[in-house]
Structures are given as C-alpha cells and as structure tokens.
Coordinates of C-alpha atoms in Angstrom, one line a residue:
X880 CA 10.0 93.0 103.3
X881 CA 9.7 95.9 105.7
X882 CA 12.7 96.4 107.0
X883 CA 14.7 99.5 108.2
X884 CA 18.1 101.0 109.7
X885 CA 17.9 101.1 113.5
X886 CA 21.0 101.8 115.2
X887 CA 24.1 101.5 113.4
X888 CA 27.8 101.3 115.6
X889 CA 31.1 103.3 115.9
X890 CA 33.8 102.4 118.4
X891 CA 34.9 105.1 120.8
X892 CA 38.2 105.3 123.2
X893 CA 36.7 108.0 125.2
X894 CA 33.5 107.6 126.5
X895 CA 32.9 110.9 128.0
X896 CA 35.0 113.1 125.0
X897 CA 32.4 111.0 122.3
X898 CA 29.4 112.1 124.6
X899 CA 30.7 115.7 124.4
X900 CA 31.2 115.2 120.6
X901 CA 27.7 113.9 119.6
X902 CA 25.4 115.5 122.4
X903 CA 27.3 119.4 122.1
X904 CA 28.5 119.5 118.7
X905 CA 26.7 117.3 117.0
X906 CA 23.2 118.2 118.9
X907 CA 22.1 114.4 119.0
X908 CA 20.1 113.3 121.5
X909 CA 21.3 111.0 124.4
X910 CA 19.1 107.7 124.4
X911 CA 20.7 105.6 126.7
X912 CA 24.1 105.5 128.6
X913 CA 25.3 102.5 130.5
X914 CA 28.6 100.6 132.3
X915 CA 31.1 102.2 133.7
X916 CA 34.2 104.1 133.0
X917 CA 35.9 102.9 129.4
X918 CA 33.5 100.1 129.3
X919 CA 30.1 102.5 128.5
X920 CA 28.0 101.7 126.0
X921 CA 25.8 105.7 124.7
X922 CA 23.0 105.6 122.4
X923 CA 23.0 108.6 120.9
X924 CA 20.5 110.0 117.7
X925 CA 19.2 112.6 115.7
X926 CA 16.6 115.0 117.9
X927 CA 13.3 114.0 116.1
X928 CA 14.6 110.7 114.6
X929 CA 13.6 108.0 117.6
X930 CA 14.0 105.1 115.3
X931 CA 17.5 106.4 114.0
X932 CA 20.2 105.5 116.3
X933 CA 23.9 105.2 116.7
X934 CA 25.3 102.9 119.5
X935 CA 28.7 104.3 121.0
X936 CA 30.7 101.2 121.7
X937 CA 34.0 100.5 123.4
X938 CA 36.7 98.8 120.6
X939 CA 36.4 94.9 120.4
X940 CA 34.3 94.7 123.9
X941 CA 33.5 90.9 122.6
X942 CA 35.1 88.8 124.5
X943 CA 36.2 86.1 121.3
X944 CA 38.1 89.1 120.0
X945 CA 41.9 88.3 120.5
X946 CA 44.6 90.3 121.7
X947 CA 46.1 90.9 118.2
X948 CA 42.6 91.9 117.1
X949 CA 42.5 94.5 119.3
X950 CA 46.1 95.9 118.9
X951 CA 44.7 96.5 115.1
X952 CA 41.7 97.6 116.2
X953 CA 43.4 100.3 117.9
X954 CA 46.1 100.9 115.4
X955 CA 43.1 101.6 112.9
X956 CA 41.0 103.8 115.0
X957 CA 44.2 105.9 115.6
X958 CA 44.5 106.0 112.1
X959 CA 41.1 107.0 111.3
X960 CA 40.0 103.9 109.0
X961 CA 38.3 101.5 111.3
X962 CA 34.9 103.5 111.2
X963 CA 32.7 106.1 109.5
X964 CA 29.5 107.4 109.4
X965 CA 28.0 109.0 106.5
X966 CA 25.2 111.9 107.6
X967 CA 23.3 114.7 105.9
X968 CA 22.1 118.0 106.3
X969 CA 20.5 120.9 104.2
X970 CA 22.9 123.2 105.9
X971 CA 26.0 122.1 105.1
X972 CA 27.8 125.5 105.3
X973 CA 26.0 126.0 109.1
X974 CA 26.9 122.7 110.0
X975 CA 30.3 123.1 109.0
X976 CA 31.1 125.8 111.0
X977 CA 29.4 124.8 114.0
X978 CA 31.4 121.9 113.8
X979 CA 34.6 124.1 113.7
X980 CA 33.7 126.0 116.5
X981 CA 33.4 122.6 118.1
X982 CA 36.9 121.9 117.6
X983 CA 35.9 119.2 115.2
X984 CA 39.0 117.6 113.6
X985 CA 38.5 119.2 110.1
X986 CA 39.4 116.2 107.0
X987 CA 38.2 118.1 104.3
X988 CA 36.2 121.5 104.0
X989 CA 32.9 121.5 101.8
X990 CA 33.6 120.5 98.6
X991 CA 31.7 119.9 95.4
X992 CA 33.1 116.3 94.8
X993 CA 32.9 114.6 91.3
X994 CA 30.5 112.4 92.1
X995 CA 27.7 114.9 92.3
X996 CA 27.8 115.7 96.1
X997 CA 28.6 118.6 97.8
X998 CA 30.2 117.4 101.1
X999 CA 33.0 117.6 104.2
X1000 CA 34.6 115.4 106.5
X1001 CA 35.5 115.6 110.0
X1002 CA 36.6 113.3 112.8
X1003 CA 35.5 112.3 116.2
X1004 CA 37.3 111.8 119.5
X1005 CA 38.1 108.4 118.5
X1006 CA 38.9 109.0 115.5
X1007 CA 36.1 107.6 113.2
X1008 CA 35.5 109.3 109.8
X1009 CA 32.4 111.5 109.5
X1010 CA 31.2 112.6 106.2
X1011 CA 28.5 115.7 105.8
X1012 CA 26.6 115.4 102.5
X1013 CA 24.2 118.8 101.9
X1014 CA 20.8 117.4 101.0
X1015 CA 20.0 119.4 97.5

C-alpha cells in the first residue's frame, strides 16, 4: 500500500485567535479558509509541505453529536486534553523562543525526556496540546 498522512484535525473555539496562532507564530501557511464567524473551517500547513495539512475545525460541528457531547467536548478543550499535535523541528531552542515571544501558553520548556527526545509543549488558543520534538 501507498498510503500517507494528509490533513490531520484539531478543534478550535476561536477561529480568528487559531489563524493568528498557526499563520504568525507558528509560520504555517494558510490553505483554505471557509464559513463564517465560529463556524470556519482553516487549512493551515507547513510552508513547503503541500501535502501536510492540518484542518482547523469548530468543536463537534457534526450534526449527530449530542448536546452532552458537546458540553464534554468543551469541558475537555478547556482543560487541554481533547487534542494534540505532535510536530518537529531542528531548532528546537529557536522555535521555542519564537513561540514565547508569541505569547504561546508555555506547558513545559525543552527538556531531555527519558524516552530519548529532546522536547517542549505549548498550547494553542483553544487549548489543544502541542508537543515540539528537536529532530537529532
């Protein structure tokens, strides 16, 4: 089989604070950007990656979610466990500081964990977990 990762999904609560996010901090590319007001769906992705993508989404947009559904979809987001992304860079110390002056919320700092990767975690404006392993 020949078969690769296109576009992979995190919720956001604020469209236009996620744009900001990914676009200026981040530096990802803006691929396509459609609906209106909470209800936008942004594909974002790495600049020279045009088959890597990640699909902004508004939070249980599918109509057979429920109404309890949702209340824990949001209780999770606010909470930080509902998504995560896991990205890499050779930088990590340049990354990591451009994401500070970003006003990224800093998780953890880089960090030799014991698993053999050097790393840190942030979050974005809706919350969802990023993790920033240094390519050795």
């Amino acid at each position: 089989m020949d078969i690769s990762i296109h576009t992979t999904v995190l919720p956001h609560d604020d469209p236009d604070a996620s744009l900001v996010f990914y676009r200026d901090v981040l530096g990802f590319e803006v691929r396509q950007d459609v609906g209106n007001g909470t209800m936008r769906w942004i594909t974002v992705g790495p600049a020279g990656q045009p088959d890597i993508s990640l699909l902004l989404s508004p939070p249980a947009a599918d109509p057979g979610v429920t109404d309890t559904e949702r209340r824990t979809i949001a209780e999770m987001m606010a909470k930080g466990t509902y998504g995560w992304l896991l990205l890499a860079t050779k930088d990590l110390d340049g990354t990591f500081e451009k994401l500070r002056a970003g006003n990224a919320e800093i998780v953890q700092e880089p960090t030799e964990q014991p698993y053999g990767v050097r790393d840190c975690a942030f979050r974005d404006p809706a919350g969802n977990q990023i993790r920033i392993q240094e390519l050795r």
